[in-house]
Amino acid sequence: MSSRVANPALRSKIMTAEDAAALINHGDNVGMSGFTGAGYPKAVPKALADRMTAAHQRGDDFRVGVWTGASTAPELDGALAEADGVELRLPYQSDPISRAKINAGTMEYIDVHLSHVAQMTWEGFLGRLDVALVEVAAVNEDGTLLPSASVGNNKTWIDQADKVILEVNAWQRLELEGMHDIYYGTALPPHRKPVMITDAADRIGDPFFRCPPDKIIGIVETDAPDRNTAFKALDDDSKAIAGHLMDFLQSEVRAGRMPEKLLPLQSGVGNIANAVLAGLSESPWKGLQAYTEVLQDGMLDLIENGTIEVASATAFSLSPEGVQRFNDDIDFFSKRIIMRPQEISNHPEVIRRLGVIASNGLIEADIYGNVNSTHIMGSRIQNGIGGSGDFARNAFLSTFVTPSTAKGGALSCIVPMVTHVDHTEHDVQVLITEQGLADLRGCSPRRRAQRIIDHCAHPDFRPMLQDYFDRAQRGAWGMQTPHLLGEAFSWHERFMQTGTMRGSSRNSLTCFHVATHRPSGTRRENR
């Protein structure tokens, strides 16, 4: 392939992936590009994993700290985890091998709000950043770097690392030039200034990364695609969730609480979030804006049909079909998409100023509106909090969406008490399942509970939740947020013991604690 390294002095630093991997040492902290499977280095991580495997076979330690923008791909997270080469991982991951090692206690993991990572790096809280390993689409003649399909924390990695290794990927389109807005105006307190974005379409930065040439110690040329995962077909539950949200937003407009063209939209990652976007395609709105962190297939649909006129994000997360659509019409999309560093795409000040409408997924919510978006049964990490906290805490309207059940109906996603809290009840304004929508704004805890039980819980679990709530109001230590602490997690215990949260019969109202831990001398009764 023809070289995309246009700077003559930097061409002399082109090398193989194996030679570049040899520049990374045991104990290094490595800031790697990548965000939801877009723009991550493809070749050097695999070569580094091979070095680690060989070292371990000799009886030598070889592990590094891996810092990224968010999740990456098997060629990075998977390869390094399989080689047992990751000492510490942050701030977000979704790789099954990494997840297994984290939950086994053999890989340290720090789950971090995505907007905080750059600041924490600059402040030195995470330690020294030894190497930046960043994929770019090209090295320009003047030495500036054309970002690829994600921006993430790459600006910070390049600025803060002692040494920089670049992967220049010819698969990434050169027509990406002009889409990026790399802001160089952030500072630490007490020198911090406002981030002057007052509209999702505002540009405040440069189209390229800057990097002193003497920091670049190696360049590897590649030609490899991003990880692109197909989305599941829309099912009835997803369509129902999207329909509830669309109806709610229209009612907010009619009530005068939302402008005719709404406010900028944010959407989390995944099939449900993509389905919500698909629902917007059938809405009456045109000319909307998005201020979000990731652009999925549904967002391309909305841009294409005029529902959204401009979308700001930090990365793509497209299916193979979505990538093909984007590439086939890149001139059209490039005029309507802005790619920013994640400290700006997820910036609390900007989110609050723009009045973003946030929509994020969850693992479970409890009857008072607390949300767990990261842990299974309280102890096992699934992926991480990602950017949901950045948006939920600062949005004009914070919504969370989920099917009401999981595991074929064995699990209720609405439970008496969540086993891990990522988003407190104070940051959750609207909860939506396929069953309905609970508007929690202006509600005290007990009113929130009744709305969630009535509108969001699955009918198979609603009587059990109502029974728990009724008894909690009669027997709790206090009435502000009534709980029966001895059985608040009994549903989770039952699932771990029996594989289901259901009671002994499908219509049983009896919670696990009452059914199996009755006081001595009493007779068990089925209710």
XYZ file of C-alpha atoms in Angstrom, residues 46-495:
450
model
C -1.129 -8.706 19.118
C 2.646 -8.514 18.780
C 2.864 -7.331 22.390
C 0.696 -10.256 23.526
C 3.052 -12.664 21.739
C 6.001 -11.109 23.611
C 4.142 -11.501 26.895
C 3.342 -15.145 26.227
C 6.975 -15.874 25.399
C 8.121 -14.079 28.564
C 5.724 -16.039 30.737
C 6.914 -19.286 29.177
C 10.455 -18.333 30.255
C 9.172 -17.679 33.756
C 9.432 -13.880 33.451
C 6.757 -11.340 34.368
C 5.452 -9.128 31.584
C 2.330 -7.153 32.341
C 1.282 -3.594 31.573
C -1.425 -1.153 32.538
C -3.943 -0.638 29.733
C -5.811 2.671 29.572
C -8.228 3.321 26.704
C -11.189 5.487 25.785
C -13.687 2.690 26.407
C -14.072 -0.897 25.177
C -11.950 -2.024 22.232
C -11.803 -5.395 20.441
C -10.432 -8.950 20.644
C -7.223 -7.887 18.864
C -6.463 -5.598 21.818
C -8.347 -6.418 25.013
C -8.809 -10.077 24.195
C -5.253 -10.740 23.031
C -3.606 -9.018 25.994
C -5.966 -10.598 28.515
C -5.463 -14.072 27.058
C -1.696 -13.583 27.351
C -2.218 -12.645 31.018
C -0.516 -9.385 30.185
C -2.802 -6.780 31.799
C -2.035 -5.697 35.346
C -4.615 -2.896 35.437
C -7.433 -2.000 33.047
C -9.433 1.235 32.865
C -11.890 2.898 32.285
C -14.405 0.556 30.556
C -14.285 -2.890 28.978
C -16.642 -5.382 27.375
C -14.261 -8.217 26.464
C -15.320 -11.648 27.819
C -11.754 -12.774 28.581
C -10.992 -9.544 30.418
C -14.295 -9.787 32.279
C -13.530 -13.318 33.423
C -10.085 -12.330 34.707
C -11.432 -9.265 36.484
C -14.111 -11.324 38.215
C -11.546 -13.999 39.093
C -9.401 -11.337 40.754
C -6.407 -11.786 38.445
C -6.787 -8.430 36.651
C -7.250 -5.130 38.463
C -9.992 -2.944 37.026
C -10.946 0.666 37.714
C -14.418 1.577 36.490
C -14.333 5.323 35.778
C -16.756 7.937 34.468
C -15.508 8.512 30.927
C -15.406 12.279 31.270
C -13.046 11.955 34.256
C -10.240 9.918 32.701
C -8.375 12.710 30.922
C -8.523 14.955 33.986
C -7.314 12.137 36.258
C -4.406 11.516 33.893
C -3.386 15.191 33.845
C -3.665 15.357 37.622
C -1.371 12.342 37.964
C -3.875 10.289 39.964
C -3.326 7.251 37.730
C 0.469 7.362 37.746
C 2.913 7.900 34.904
C 1.804 7.285 31.341
C 4.809 5.668 29.696
C 3.575 4.991 26.164
C 0.732 6.156 23.930
C -0.277 3.599 21.281
C -2.703 5.387 18.982
C -4.276 4.552 15.633
C -4.576 7.429 13.145
C -5.731 7.626 9.554
C -2.675 9.545 8.321
C 0.393 11.546 9.300
C 0.264 14.865 7.467
C 3.236 16.565 5.875
C 3.446 19.071 8.732
C 3.459 16.246 11.288
C -0.138 16.679 12.471
C -2.171 13.491 12.804
C -5.525 12.743 11.171
C -7.703 10.949 13.770
C -9.503 7.782 12.761
C -13.018 6.547 13.624
C -12.767 7.401 17.312
C -11.181 10.196 19.307
C -11.663 9.035 22.887
C -8.731 9.981 25.128
C -6.170 10.058 22.308
C -5.332 13.748 22.691
C -4.497 13.209 26.354
C -2.498 10.035 25.663
C -0.379 11.854 23.048
C 0.104 14.896 25.277
C 0.921 13.017 28.477
C 2.884 9.969 27.349
C 6.658 9.929 27.430
C 6.730 8.052 24.111
C 4.250 7.686 21.254
C 3.760 4.759 18.875
C 1.398 5.288 15.945
C -0.501 2.786 13.884
C -1.394 4.425 10.558
C -4.367 2.458 9.241
C -5.097 2.685 5.512
C -8.529 1.135 6.075
C -9.659 4.345 7.761
C -11.030 6.787 5.188
C -9.089 9.959 4.413
C -12.444 11.670 3.965
C -12.682 11.696 7.756
C -10.632 14.893 7.542
C -12.695 17.815 8.752
C -15.015 15.782 10.961
C -12.861 16.050 14.082
C -12.856 18.906 16.589
C -9.875 18.410 18.899
C -10.072 20.930 21.714
C -6.786 22.090 23.267
C -8.257 24.547 25.754
C -8.768 22.373 28.838
C -6.807 23.149 31.998
C -6.691 22.073 35.614
C -8.059 24.190 38.471
C -7.559 27.026 39.235
C -6.923 27.851 35.562
C -9.995 26.165 34.109
C -12.101 28.164 31.665
C -15.624 27.516 30.340
C -15.890 25.143 27.380
C -17.595 27.434 24.887
C -20.085 25.078 23.301
C -23.592 26.507 23.278
C -24.904 24.462 20.367
C -24.208 20.866 19.347
C -22.893 22.152 16.006
C -20.257 24.442 17.550
C -16.602 23.789 16.718
C -13.968 24.979 19.164
C -10.845 23.003 18.243
C -8.553 21.672 15.519
C -9.174 18.976 12.886
C -5.927 17.166 13.780
C -3.902 15.895 16.746
C -0.625 17.660 17.485
C 2.413 15.657 18.555
C 6.065 16.731 18.861
C 7.944 14.588 16.310
C 10.644 13.648 18.816
C 8.058 11.917 21.028
C 7.148 9.499 18.219
C 9.384 6.441 18.581
C 7.700 4.151 16.080
C 5.134 4.044 13.277
C 3.417 0.869 12.087
C 1.425 0.847 8.861
C -1.699 -1.313 8.834
C -4.749 -1.944 6.698
C -7.340 -3.581 8.927
C -11.037 -2.940 9.673
C -12.537 -1.904 12.964
C -14.563 -4.410 14.985
C -18.108 -3.992 13.733
C -20.860 -5.881 15.530
C -24.265 -6.367 13.954
C -27.272 -5.192 15.938
C -30.094 -7.578 16.730
C -33.313 -7.141 14.808
C -35.858 -4.975 16.587
C -38.169 -7.096 18.724
C -41.559 -6.229 20.159
C -40.102 -5.205 23.530
C -37.640 -2.781 21.930
C -40.370 -1.271 19.784
C -42.615 -0.872 22.822
C -39.862 0.857 24.832
C -39.179 3.222 21.945
C -42.895 3.913 21.571
C -43.285 4.808 25.249
C -40.392 7.255 25.042
C -41.680 8.884 21.853
C -45.145 9.336 23.360
C -43.602 10.829 26.497
C -41.472 13.328 24.580
C -44.489 14.435 22.576
C -46.435 14.944 25.791
C -43.565 17.036 27.174
C -43.747 19.266 24.096
C -47.521 19.633 24.458
C -47.070 20.517 28.142
C -44.561 23.240 27.250
C -41.686 21.561 29.107
C -39.781 20.846 25.914
C -39.268 22.984 22.780
C -40.863 21.910 19.517
C -37.517 20.598 18.239
C -36.794 18.911 21.564
C -33.298 19.265 23.052
C -30.063 17.524 21.965
C -30.315 13.750 22.234
C -27.913 11.323 23.886
C -28.193 7.582 23.436
C -26.254 4.846 25.192
C -24.684 1.866 23.451
C -26.464 -1.374 22.554
C -29.499 -2.920 20.945
C -32.121 -1.198 23.110
C -30.536 2.208 22.602
C -30.376 1.581 18.854
C -34.046 0.597 18.922
C -34.983 3.856 20.643
C -33.238 5.730 17.845
C -35.138 3.669 15.302
C -38.355 4.788 16.991
C -37.413 8.396 16.371
C -37.304 7.661 12.645
C -41.077 7.262 12.719
C -41.622 10.421 14.773
C -42.819 13.771 13.394
C -39.594 15.574 14.345
C -37.088 16.940 11.856
C -33.950 19.025 12.267
C -33.007 17.697 15.716
C -29.519 17.617 17.227
C -27.562 14.896 19.034
C -24.866 15.481 21.637
C -23.767 11.999 22.579
C -20.688 9.795 22.912
C -21.306 7.114 20.275
C -22.952 7.077 16.852
C -24.774 3.825 16.072
C -26.665 2.660 12.999
C -29.874 4.246 14.248
C -28.190 7.644 14.319
C -27.159 7.247 10.668
C -30.817 6.565 9.849
C -31.872 9.747 11.602
C -29.221 11.849 9.870
C -30.098 10.347 6.501
C -33.830 11.038 6.765
C -33.391 14.532 8.180
C -34.620 13.782 11.700
C -31.195 14.858 12.992
C -29.310 17.668 11.286
C -26.084 17.486 13.299
C -24.618 14.850 15.609
C -21.681 15.337 17.975
C -19.886 12.291 19.437
C -16.484 10.799 20.196
C -16.716 7.516 18.259
C -18.639 5.323 15.873
C -20.151 1.991 16.885
C -21.570 0.681 13.626
C -22.588 -2.680 12.255
C -20.836 -3.924 9.090
C -23.821 -2.646 7.123
C -23.604 0.684 8.915
C -19.920 1.045 8.053
C -20.692 0.354 4.406
C -23.471 2.954 4.400
C -21.208 5.522 6.036
C -18.356 4.871 3.618
C -20.629 4.918 0.567
C -21.993 8.345 1.513
C -19.141 9.748 3.584
C -19.303 13.174 1.927
C -22.910 13.534 3.103
C -22.325 12.285 6.652
C -19.045 14.146 7.188
C -20.849 17.485 6.902
C -23.263 16.524 9.672
C -21.053 14.705 12.201
C -18.521 16.187 14.643
C -16.043 13.968 16.501
C -14.647 15.301 19.805
C -12.402 14.056 22.640
C -14.491 12.204 25.192
C -13.687 14.746 27.902
C -15.691 17.176 25.692
C -18.362 14.821 24.302
C -19.120 13.802 27.905
C -18.337 17.120 29.577
C -20.766 17.777 32.481
C -20.728 21.545 31.939
C -21.634 21.216 28.267
C -24.268 18.535 28.872
C -25.933 20.730 31.488
C -25.750 23.867 29.313
C -27.242 22.198 26.228
C -30.010 20.514 28.239
C -29.417 17.042 26.832
C -32.135 14.367 26.783
C -30.264 11.282 28.008
C -31.304 7.684 27.400
C -29.212 4.860 28.844
C -29.564 1.159 29.574
C -29.296 -0.734 32.843
C -28.927 -4.169 34.388
C -31.503 -3.656 37.130
C -33.447 -0.898 38.841
C -35.092 -1.031 42.232
C -38.511 0.130 43.265
C -37.165 3.502 44.433
C -35.359 4.288 41.174
C -31.764 3.401 42.007
C -30.011 1.905 38.971
C -27.303 -0.743 38.676
C -25.679 -0.611 35.258
C -22.436 -2.478 35.953
C -22.672 -5.509 38.261
C -24.327 -8.932 38.206
C -25.532 -10.128 41.619
C -23.623 -7.356 43.328
C -20.106 -8.698 42.831
C -19.437 -9.541 39.189
C -18.621 -6.703 36.837
C -20.309 -6.850 33.442
C -18.817 -3.937 31.482
C -18.674 -0.635 33.351
C -20.450 2.645 33.927
C -19.085 4.183 30.734
C -20.534 7.585 30.009
C -23.994 6.965 31.453
C -23.155 8.752 34.690
C -21.803 11.801 32.865
C -25.141 12.209 31.115
C -27.572 10.981 33.790
C -26.292 13.369 36.449
C -26.198 16.424 34.166
C -28.986 15.914 31.625
C -32.095 18.084 31.402
C -34.027 14.812 31.228
C -32.458 11.543 32.407
C -34.178 8.369 31.192
C -33.209 4.723 31.634
C -34.562 1.961 29.406
C -34.651 -1.819 29.866
C -36.797 -4.873 29.211
C -38.676 -5.746 32.391
C -37.183 -9.269 32.526
C -34.045 -11.111 31.457
C -32.816 -14.700 31.178
C -36.005 -15.858 29.497
C -38.158 -14.364 32.235
C -36.220 -15.889 35.130
C -34.874 -12.500 36.215
C -36.859 -9.391 36.999
C -35.034 -6.224 36.012
C -37.119 -4.398 38.631
C -36.118 -5.618 42.095
C -36.722 -4.578 45.715
C -33.169 -3.257 46.087
C -30.368 -3.139 43.524
C -27.233 -5.054 44.509
C -24.945 -2.271 43.276
C -25.734 1.427 42.799
C -24.261 3.319 39.843
C -27.021 5.917 39.478
C -28.862 6.975 42.595
C -32.570 7.689 42.616
C -31.646 11.400 42.483
C -30.289 11.023 38.920
C -33.073 8.835 37.497
C -36.043 10.853 36.307
C -37.820 8.448 33.963
C -37.756 4.641 33.894
C -39.069 2.783 30.836
C -39.685 -0.897 30.107
C -41.843 -2.568 27.478
C -44.598 -2.541 30.135
C -44.728 1.224 30.379
C -43.114 4.433 31.576
C -42.727 5.776 35.112
C -42.187 9.529 35.353
C -40.452 9.883 38.724
C -39.979 13.641 38.691
C -41.415 15.355 41.732
C -42.184 12.067 43.466
C -41.214 11.106 47.004
C -39.640 7.625 47.397
C -42.892 5.799 48.179
C -44.655 7.413 45.221
C -41.727 6.470 42.983
C -42.009 2.888 44.172
C -45.694 2.625 43.357
C -45.231 4.141 39.907
C -42.366 1.787 39.056
C -44.286 -1.265 40.263
C -47.460 -0.234 38.414
C -45.901 0.864 35.135
C -42.519 -0.866 34.676
C -42.569 -4.269 36.401
C -43.482 -7.415 34.487
C -46.898 -8.854 35.426
C -45.236 -12.078 36.596
C -43.245 -10.140 39.205
C -45.554 -7.209 39.924
C -47.540 -8.973 42.701
C -44.308 -10.004 44.430
C -42.976 -6.439 44.286
C -46.272 -5.051 45.564
C -46.267 -7.591 48.404
C -42.728 -6.623 49.382
C -43.540 -2.905 49.247
C -46.755 -3.281 51.262
C -45.043 -5.292 53.984
C -42.074 -2.897 54.022
C -44.463 -0.020 54.713
C -45.840 -1.954 57.671
C -42.589 -3.327 59.085
C -39.637 -1.126 58.082
C -37.603 0.846 60.615
C -38.620 4.088 58.914
C -41.112 5.245 56.317
C -39.076 7.564 54.081
C -37.695 4.683 51.978
C -39.232 1.510 53.480
C -37.118 -1.640 53.167
C -37.062 -5.034 54.813
C -33.316 -5.406 55.094
C -33.477 -9.095 55.907
C -35.027 -9.910 52.553
C -34.160 -6.982 50.264
C -31.704 -9.199 48.336
C -33.664 -12.449 48.694
C -34.645 -12.356 45.014
C -30.970 -12.383 44.040
C -30.206 -15.153 46.535
C -33.011 -17.241 45.099
C -31.694 -16.769 41.560
